Structure formats: structure tokens, C-alpha cells
Amino acid sequence: MRFKRFGASLLVTGLALLGAATPALAHSELKSSDPARGASLATPPTQIKLTFTGPVTLAENPIQITGPENASWTVGRAEVAGTVVTAPVQAVGPAGEYTLRYKVTFEDSHVASGSVKFNLSNPVAPPSSSPAQASSPPPASSQAQPSATPAPPQDGETTPEGLLPTWVWIVLAVAVVAAGIVVALRFTRRKD
């Protein structure tokens, strides 16, 4: 009888610990994007919009868009409003698959970088300039963002593709607690 109470109290304690630990396992992540993951666009967007599950701050050069034949879109200054990041873009390049790469820091100070792939079904030619415009320097906004290939994640950084879904962490935590209960019950039975 005493062992059943001990086992039941151990089970209740384990479940309480599991319930308290579950929110800590969930990191903020990308909730949605415009263009959406896997979207097929006839015309390129003029603005990128990323919505996250928690508030973010921007890293240096937070958004890059690259595509086939080394195409690189010009990304203007990104702005953040709580959980939403927006940035104007100027597209140029052939039809094909494009990759939007982002890098942000969440409220819990974890840095996340990831990518969203989408397709452009029509090529976009570079803007033509008239002879009068050709002699003037390009606007400062087009020079603001150098295109660069993002560095791979460093220690402490994660990408959404590398994160396990929350349900996997919950299942793992339940398995660990269950294993602990089984070991505790066997240990107490051996003593008696």
C-alpha cells in the first residue's frame, strides 16, 4: 500500500514537472511569410513580410533573397513592429526558385535564422535607365544593403529546419518521466 502511494505521488510530481517544463521547451519561430513558403508568383513582391510567434529584434543585414543564376534582390531597410518584420525589395532575375533568408533575435535572446523558398514564374529584368538617369548615381537606398551570402548558424543559433516540433519534446519528456517512475518503482520493490 505504501509503495502504491509513493508511486502515485511520484507520478503526480513527474507530470507536474513536465507541465511546468513544456513552455520552456517552446521557442518562438516563424509563423508566416509573404511570400509564403512554396508560393508560386507571377510577379515579384515589392515588400517582404515575416510574422513570428514572439517579438523580435533585427540582426545586421537580416534579410537576403537569392535565386537562380546568382540573382540577388535588393532589400531595403527592414523594420520591425513587435512580431512582424517588413522590408521593401526590388526584384531582378530569371524565373525559378528563390530563397529568402532571415536572421532575427527573439525576446529570450535566442538567435534564429532560416529560409523560405518560393518560385517566380516570370523573369524580372533590371530596371532600365534613360540616358539622363544613366549619368546620375543610383539612389542611396539601392546602395544601403550589400548582398551577401549568409553565414551558417554559429553555436547557440538554430534554424527552424533544425528545430524539433514541440510535440516531439513533449513525447521525449513524458518518456523520460515514465522511465524515471519505472526505475523508482523497481528500486523500491527491491528494498522490500
PDB file of C-alpha atoms in Angstrom:
ATOM      1  CA  MET A   1       0.000   0.000   0.000  1.00  0.00           C
ATOM      2  CA  ARG A   2       2.825   2.355   0.941  1.00  0.00           C
ATOM      3  CA  PHE A   3       4.533   1.664  -2.393  1.00  0.00           C
ATOM      4  CA  LYS A   4       1.416   2.470  -4.378  1.00  0.00           C
ATOM      5  CA  ARG A   5       1.142   5.853  -2.658  1.00  0.00           C
ATOM      6  CA  PHE A   6       4.819   6.510  -3.304  1.00  0.00           C
ATOM      7  CA  GLY A   7       4.410   5.573  -6.971  1.00  0.00           C
ATOM      8  CA  ALA A   8       1.270   7.696  -7.324  1.00  0.00           C
ATOM      9  CA  SER A   9       2.941  10.717  -5.695  1.00  0.00           C
ATOM     10  CA  LEU A  10       5.999  10.223  -7.914  1.00  0.00           C
ATOM     11  CA  LEU A  11       3.747  10.102 -10.977  1.00  0.00           C
ATOM     12  CA  VAL A  12       1.877  13.272  -9.963  1.00  0.00           C
ATOM     13  CA  THR A  13       5.181  15.073  -9.275  1.00  0.00           C
ATOM     14  CA  GLY A  14       6.594  13.968 -12.629  1.00  0.00           C
ATOM     15  CA  LEU A  15       3.531  15.162 -14.502  1.00  0.00           C
ATOM     16  CA  ALA A  16       3.611  18.496 -12.665  1.00  0.00           C
ATOM     17  CA  LEU A  17       7.264  18.948 -13.599  1.00  0.00           C
ATOM     18  CA  LEU A  18       6.504  18.035 -17.187  1.00  0.00           C
ATOM     19  CA  GLY A  19       3.655  20.558 -17.323  1.00  0.00           C
ATOM     20  CA  ALA A  20       5.909  23.292 -15.947  1.00  0.00           C
ATOM     21  CA  ALA A  21       8.781  22.466 -18.301  1.00  0.00           C
ATOM     22  CA  THR A  22       6.772  22.345 -21.540  1.00  0.00           C
ATOM     23  CA  PRO A  23       6.521  26.155 -22.046  1.00  0.00           C
ATOM     24  CA  ALA A  24      10.279  26.470 -21.595  1.00  0.00           C
ATOM     25  CA  LEU A  25      10.849  23.994 -24.417  1.00  0.00           C
ATOM     26  CA  ALA A  26       8.885  26.057 -26.930  1.00  0.00           C
ATOM     27  CA  HIS A  27      10.972  28.639 -28.778  1.00  0.00           C
ATOM     28  CA  SER A  28       9.496  31.400 -30.859  1.00  0.00           C
ATOM     29  CA  GLU A  29       9.595  30.720 -34.576  1.00  0.00           C
ATOM     30  CA  LEU A  30       8.474  31.965 -37.975  1.00  0.00           C
ATOM     31  CA  LYS A  31       4.669  31.845 -38.077  1.00  0.00           C
ATOM     32  CA  SER A  32       4.038  33.052 -41.644  1.00  0.00           C
ATOM     33  CA  SER A  33       5.682  34.866 -44.513  1.00  0.00           C
ATOM     34  CA  ASP A  34       4.721  36.898 -47.554  1.00  0.00           C
ATOM     35  CA  PRO A  35       5.652  35.460 -49.972  1.00  0.00           C
ATOM     36  CA  ALA A  36       4.538  32.205 -48.383  1.00  0.00           C
ATOM     37  CA  ARG A  37       6.713  29.100 -48.251  1.00  0.00           C
ATOM     38  CA  GLY A  38       6.327  27.234 -51.560  1.00  0.00           C
ATOM     39  CA  ALA A  39       4.339  30.047 -53.226  1.00  0.00           C
ATOM     40  CA  SER A  40       4.437  30.399 -56.996  1.00  0.00           C
ATOM     41  CA  LEU A  41       4.361  34.069 -58.034  1.00  0.00           C
ATOM     42  CA  ALA A  42       3.753  35.505 -61.490  1.00  0.00           C
ATOM     43  CA  THR A  43       5.095  38.896 -60.407  1.00  0.00           C
ATOM     44  CA  PRO A  44       7.621  39.562 -57.649  1.00  0.00           C
ATOM     45  CA  PRO A  45       6.583  41.220 -54.403  1.00  0.00           C
ATOM     46  CA  THR A  46       7.620  44.800 -53.675  1.00  0.00           C
ATOM     47  CA  GLN A  47       7.702  44.110 -49.932  1.00  0.00           C
ATOM     48  CA  ILE A  48       8.635  41.136 -47.763  1.00  0.00           C
ATOM     49  CA  LYS A  49       6.644  40.425 -44.589  1.00  0.00           C
ATOM     50  CA  LEU A  50       7.716  37.925 -41.921  1.00  0.00           C
ATOM     51  CA  THR A  51       5.468  37.225 -38.920  1.00  0.00           C
ATOM     52  CA  PHE A  52       6.946  35.438 -35.890  1.00  0.00           C
ATOM     53  CA  THR A  53       5.304  33.828 -32.860  1.00  0.00           C
ATOM     54  CA  GLY A  54       7.077  36.232 -30.490  1.00  0.00           C
ATOM     55  CA  PRO A  55       8.632  39.723 -30.535  1.00  0.00           C
ATOM     56  CA  VAL A  56      11.942  40.021 -32.413  1.00  0.00           C
ATOM     57  CA  THR A  57      14.828  42.400 -32.951  1.00  0.00           C
ATOM     58  CA  LEU A  58      16.807  42.536 -36.165  1.00  0.00           C
ATOM     59  CA  ALA A  59      20.295  41.263 -36.772  1.00  0.00           C
ATOM     60  CA  GLU A  60      22.653  43.064 -39.148  1.00  0.00           C
ATOM     61  CA  ASN A  61      21.577  42.517 -42.777  1.00  0.00           C
ATOM     62  CA  PRO A  62      18.537  40.488 -41.600  1.00  0.00           C
ATOM     63  CA  ILE A  63      17.018  39.581 -44.991  1.00  0.00           C
ATOM     64  CA  GLN A  64      18.595  38.377 -48.235  1.00  0.00           C
ATOM     65  CA  ILE A  65      16.879  36.981 -51.323  1.00  0.00           C
ATOM     66  CA  THR A  66      18.822  34.951 -53.873  1.00  0.00           C
ATOM     67  CA  GLY A  67      17.809  32.912 -56.874  1.00  0.00           C
ATOM     68  CA  PRO A  68      18.950  31.106 -59.994  1.00  0.00           C
ATOM     69  CA  GLU A  69      21.964  32.331 -61.968  1.00  0.00           C
ATOM     70  CA  ASN A  70      23.285  34.171 -58.881  1.00  0.00           C
ATOM     71  CA  ALA A  71      20.320  36.553 -58.892  1.00  0.00           C
ATOM     72  CA  SER A  72      20.248  38.748 -55.791  1.00  0.00           C
ATOM     73  CA  TRP A  73      17.372  41.073 -54.968  1.00  0.00           C
ATOM     74  CA  THR A  74      17.971  44.484 -53.459  1.00  0.00           C
ATOM     75  CA  VAL A  75      16.476  44.535 -49.977  1.00  0.00           C
ATOM     76  CA  GLY A  76      15.734  47.930 -48.421  1.00  0.00           C
ATOM     77  CA  ARG A  77      15.834  48.783 -44.743  1.00  0.00           C
ATOM     78  CA  ALA A  78      13.952  46.197 -42.693  1.00  0.00           C
ATOM     79  CA  GLU A  79      11.617  47.424 -39.967  1.00  0.00           C
ATOM     80  CA  VAL A  80      10.187  45.532 -37.032  1.00  0.00           C
ATOM     81  CA  ALA A  81       6.893  46.118 -35.220  1.00  0.00           C
ATOM     82  CA  GLY A  82       6.555  43.581 -32.405  1.00  0.00           C
ATOM     83  CA  THR A  83       6.299  40.204 -34.129  1.00  0.00           C
ATOM     84  CA  VAL A  84       6.227  41.493 -37.741  1.00  0.00           C
ATOM     85  CA  VAL A  85       9.267  42.314 -39.889  1.00  0.00           C
ATOM     86  CA  THR A  86       8.789  44.122 -43.207  1.00  0.00           C
ATOM     87  CA  ALA A  87      11.281  45.242 -45.853  1.00  0.00           C
ATOM     88  CA  PRO A  88      10.901  46.723 -49.341  1.00  0.00           C
ATOM     89  CA  VAL A  89      12.508  44.697 -52.134  1.00  0.00           C
ATOM     90  CA  GLN A  90      13.480  45.255 -55.740  1.00  0.00           C
ATOM     91  CA  ALA A  91      13.464  42.020 -57.706  1.00  0.00           C
ATOM     92  CA  VAL A  92      15.686  41.120 -60.621  1.00  0.00           C
ATOM     93  CA  GLY A  93      16.456  37.736 -62.133  1.00  0.00           C
ATOM     94  CA  PRO A  94      15.225  34.786 -64.149  1.00  0.00           C
ATOM     95  CA  ALA A  95      12.214  32.627 -63.447  1.00  0.00           C
ATOM     96  CA  GLY A  96      12.860  29.852 -60.951  1.00  0.00           C
ATOM     97  CA  GLU A  97      13.215  29.073 -57.251  1.00  0.00           C
ATOM     98  CA  TYR A  98      14.218  31.904 -54.913  1.00  0.00           C
ATOM     99  CA  THR A  99      15.323  31.677 -51.297  1.00  0.00           C
ATOM    100  CA  LEU A 100      14.519  34.329 -48.706  1.00  0.00           C
ATOM    101  CA  ARG A 101      16.969  34.042 -45.783  1.00  0.00           C
ATOM    102  CA  TYR A 102      16.325  35.811 -42.486  1.00  0.00           C
ATOM    103  CA  LYS A 103      18.099  36.276 -39.164  1.00  0.00           C
ATOM    104  CA  VAL A 104      16.413  37.659 -36.033  1.00  0.00           C
ATOM    105  CA  THR A 105      16.835  37.617 -32.258  1.00  0.00           C
ATOM    106  CA  PHE A 106      13.883  36.650 -30.078  1.00  0.00           C
ATOM    107  CA  GLU A 107      12.897  38.094 -26.701  1.00  0.00           C
ATOM    108  CA  ASP A 108      14.524  35.136 -24.920  1.00  0.00           C
ATOM    109  CA  SER A 109      17.816  36.165 -26.640  1.00  0.00           C
ATOM    110  CA  HIS A 110      17.954  33.110 -28.866  1.00  0.00           C
ATOM    111  CA  VAL A 111      19.085  33.910 -32.394  1.00  0.00           C
ATOM    112  CA  ALA A 112      17.185  32.226 -35.204  1.00  0.00           C
ATOM    113  CA  SER A 113      17.944  32.110 -38.866  1.00  0.00           C
ATOM    114  CA  GLY A 114      16.023  30.292 -41.524  1.00  0.00           C
ATOM    115  CA  SER A 115      14.809  30.382 -45.069  1.00  0.00           C
ATOM    116  CA  VAL A 116      11.629  30.478 -47.104  1.00  0.00           C
ATOM    117  CA  LYS A 117      11.687  29.133 -50.661  1.00  0.00           C
ATOM    118  CA  PHE A 118       9.249  30.349 -53.291  1.00  0.00           C
ATOM    119  CA  ASN A 119       9.036  30.340 -57.087  1.00  0.00           C
ATOM    120  CA  LEU A 120       8.889  33.160 -59.591  1.00  0.00           C
ATOM    121  CA  SER A 121       7.247  32.044 -62.843  1.00  0.00           C
ATOM    122  CA  ASN A 122       8.315  35.047 -64.955  1.00  0.00           C
ATOM    123  CA  PRO A 123      11.750  36.637 -65.259  1.00  0.00           C
ATOM    124  CA  VAL A 124      12.257  40.167 -63.962  1.00  0.00           C
ATOM    125  CA  ALA A 125      14.549  42.409 -65.980  1.00  0.00           C
ATOM    126  CA  PRO A 126      16.695  45.011 -64.262  1.00  0.00           C
ATOM    127  CA  PRO A 127      15.115  48.464 -64.319  1.00  0.00           C
ATOM    128  CA  SER A 128      16.099  50.315 -67.464  1.00  0.00           C
ATOM    129  CA  SER A 129      17.518  53.793 -67.104  1.00  0.00           C
ATOM    130  CA  SER A 130      17.071  56.577 -69.584  1.00  0.00           C
ATOM    131  CA  PRO A 131      20.216  58.406 -70.839  1.00  0.00           C
ATOM    132  CA  ALA A 132      19.547  61.324 -68.459  1.00  0.00           C
ATOM    133  CA  GLN A 133      19.345  58.942 -65.492  1.00  0.00           C
ATOM    134  CA  ALA A 134      22.364  56.900 -66.544  1.00  0.00           C
ATOM    135  CA  SER A 135      24.789  59.680 -65.612  1.00  0.00           C
ATOM    136  CA  SER A 136      23.286  60.223 -62.154  1.00  0.00           C
ATOM    137  CA  PRO A 137      24.350  57.956 -59.295  1.00  0.00           C
ATOM    138  CA  PRO A 138      21.866  55.340 -58.106  1.00  0.00           C
ATOM    139  CA  PRO A 139      19.669  56.303 -55.151  1.00  0.00           C
ATOM    140  CA  ALA A 140      21.177  55.799 -51.700  1.00  0.00           C
ATOM    141  CA  SER A 141      18.535  53.192 -50.840  1.00  0.00           C
ATOM    142  CA  SER A 142      19.845  50.832 -53.534  1.00  0.00           C
ATOM    143  CA  GLN A 143      23.338  51.100 -52.075  1.00  0.00           C
ATOM    144  CA  ALA A 144      22.199  50.583 -48.474  1.00  0.00           C
ATOM    145  CA  GLN A 145      22.148  46.800 -48.444  1.00  0.00           C
ATOM    146  CA  PRO A 146      25.113  44.896 -49.823  1.00  0.00           C
ATOM    147  CA  SER A 147      24.182  41.425 -50.967  1.00  0.00           C
ATOM    148  CA  ALA A 148      25.951  38.712 -49.104  1.00  0.00           C
ATOM    149  CA  THR A 149      25.595  35.012 -48.605  1.00  0.00           C
ATOM    150  CA  PRO A 150      24.515  34.434 -45.026  1.00  0.00           C
ATOM    151  CA  ALA A 151      26.950  32.642 -42.778  1.00  0.00           C
ATOM    152  CA  PRO A 152      25.967  29.229 -41.474  1.00  0.00           C
ATOM    153  CA  PRO A 153      24.466  29.193 -37.978  1.00  0.00           C
ATOM    154  CA  GLN A 154      27.023  29.607 -35.212  1.00  0.00           C
ATOM    155  CA  ASP A 155      26.991  27.941 -31.800  1.00  0.00           C
ATOM    156  CA  GLY A 156      23.819  28.855 -29.955  1.00  0.00           C
ATOM    157  CA  GLU A 157      21.907  29.639 -33.150  1.00  0.00           C
ATOM    158  CA  THR A 158      19.180  27.444 -34.551  1.00  0.00           C
ATOM    159  CA  THR A 159      17.271  27.325 -37.763  1.00  0.00           C
ATOM    160  CA  PRO A 160      13.597  26.437 -37.967  1.00  0.00           C
ATOM    161  CA  GLU A 161      14.523  23.463 -40.141  1.00  0.00           C
ATOM    162  CA  GLY A 162      16.818  22.241 -37.325  1.00  0.00           C
ATOM    163  CA  LEU A 163      14.290  22.648 -34.505  1.00  0.00           C
ATOM    164  CA  LEU A 164      12.179  19.726 -33.436  1.00  0.00           C
ATOM    165  CA  PRO A 165       8.439  20.310 -33.253  1.00  0.00           C
ATOM    166  CA  THR A 166       7.083  20.966 -29.766  1.00  0.00           C
ATOM    167  CA  TRP A 167       5.179  17.676 -29.691  1.00  0.00           C
ATOM    168  CA  VAL A 168       8.459  15.750 -30.053  1.00  0.00           C
ATOM    169  CA  TRP A 169       9.844  17.478 -26.949  1.00  0.00           C
ATOM    170  CA  ILE A 170       6.656  16.671 -25.039  1.00  0.00           C
ATOM    171  CA  VAL A 171       6.822  12.995 -26.013  1.00  0.00           C
ATOM    172  CA  LEU A 172      10.501  12.852 -25.026  1.00  0.00           C
ATOM    173  CA  ALA A 173       9.781  14.497 -21.662  1.00  0.00           C
ATOM    174  CA  VAL A 174       6.920  12.074 -20.951  1.00  0.00           C
ATOM    175  CA  ALA A 175       9.181   9.137 -21.843  1.00  0.00           C
ATOM    176  CA  VAL A 176      11.916  10.381 -19.501  1.00  0.00           C
ATOM    177  CA  VAL A 177       9.444  10.865 -16.640  1.00  0.00           C
ATOM    178  CA  ALA A 178       7.905   7.431 -17.268  1.00  0.00           C
ATOM    179  CA  ALA A 179      11.341   5.800 -17.290  1.00  0.00           C
ATOM    180  CA  GLY A 180      12.172   7.548 -14.006  1.00  0.00           C
ATOM    181  CA  ILE A 181       8.971   6.266 -12.428  1.00  0.00           C
ATOM    182  CA  VAL A 182       9.641   2.703 -13.579  1.00  0.00           C
ATOM    183  CA  VAL A 183      13.186   2.814 -12.188  1.00  0.00           C
ATOM    184  CA  ALA A 184      11.966   4.291  -8.894  1.00  0.00           C
ATOM    185  CA  LEU A 185       9.269   1.637  -8.519  1.00  0.00           C
ATOM    186  CA  ARG A 186      11.693  -1.205  -9.244  1.00  0.00           C
ATOM    187  CA  PHE A 187      14.220   0.251  -6.821  1.00  0.00           C
ATOM    188  CA  THR A 188      11.669   0.493  -4.007  1.00  0.00           C
ATOM    189  CA  ARG A 189      10.420  -3.080  -4.646  1.00  0.00           C
ATOM    190  CA  ARG A 190      13.967  -4.460  -4.382  1.00  0.00           C
ATOM    191  CA  LYS A 191      14.496  -2.799  -0.983  1.00  0.00           C
ATOM    192  CA  ASP A 192      11.442  -4.541   0.464  1.00  0.00           C
TER     193      ASP A 192
END
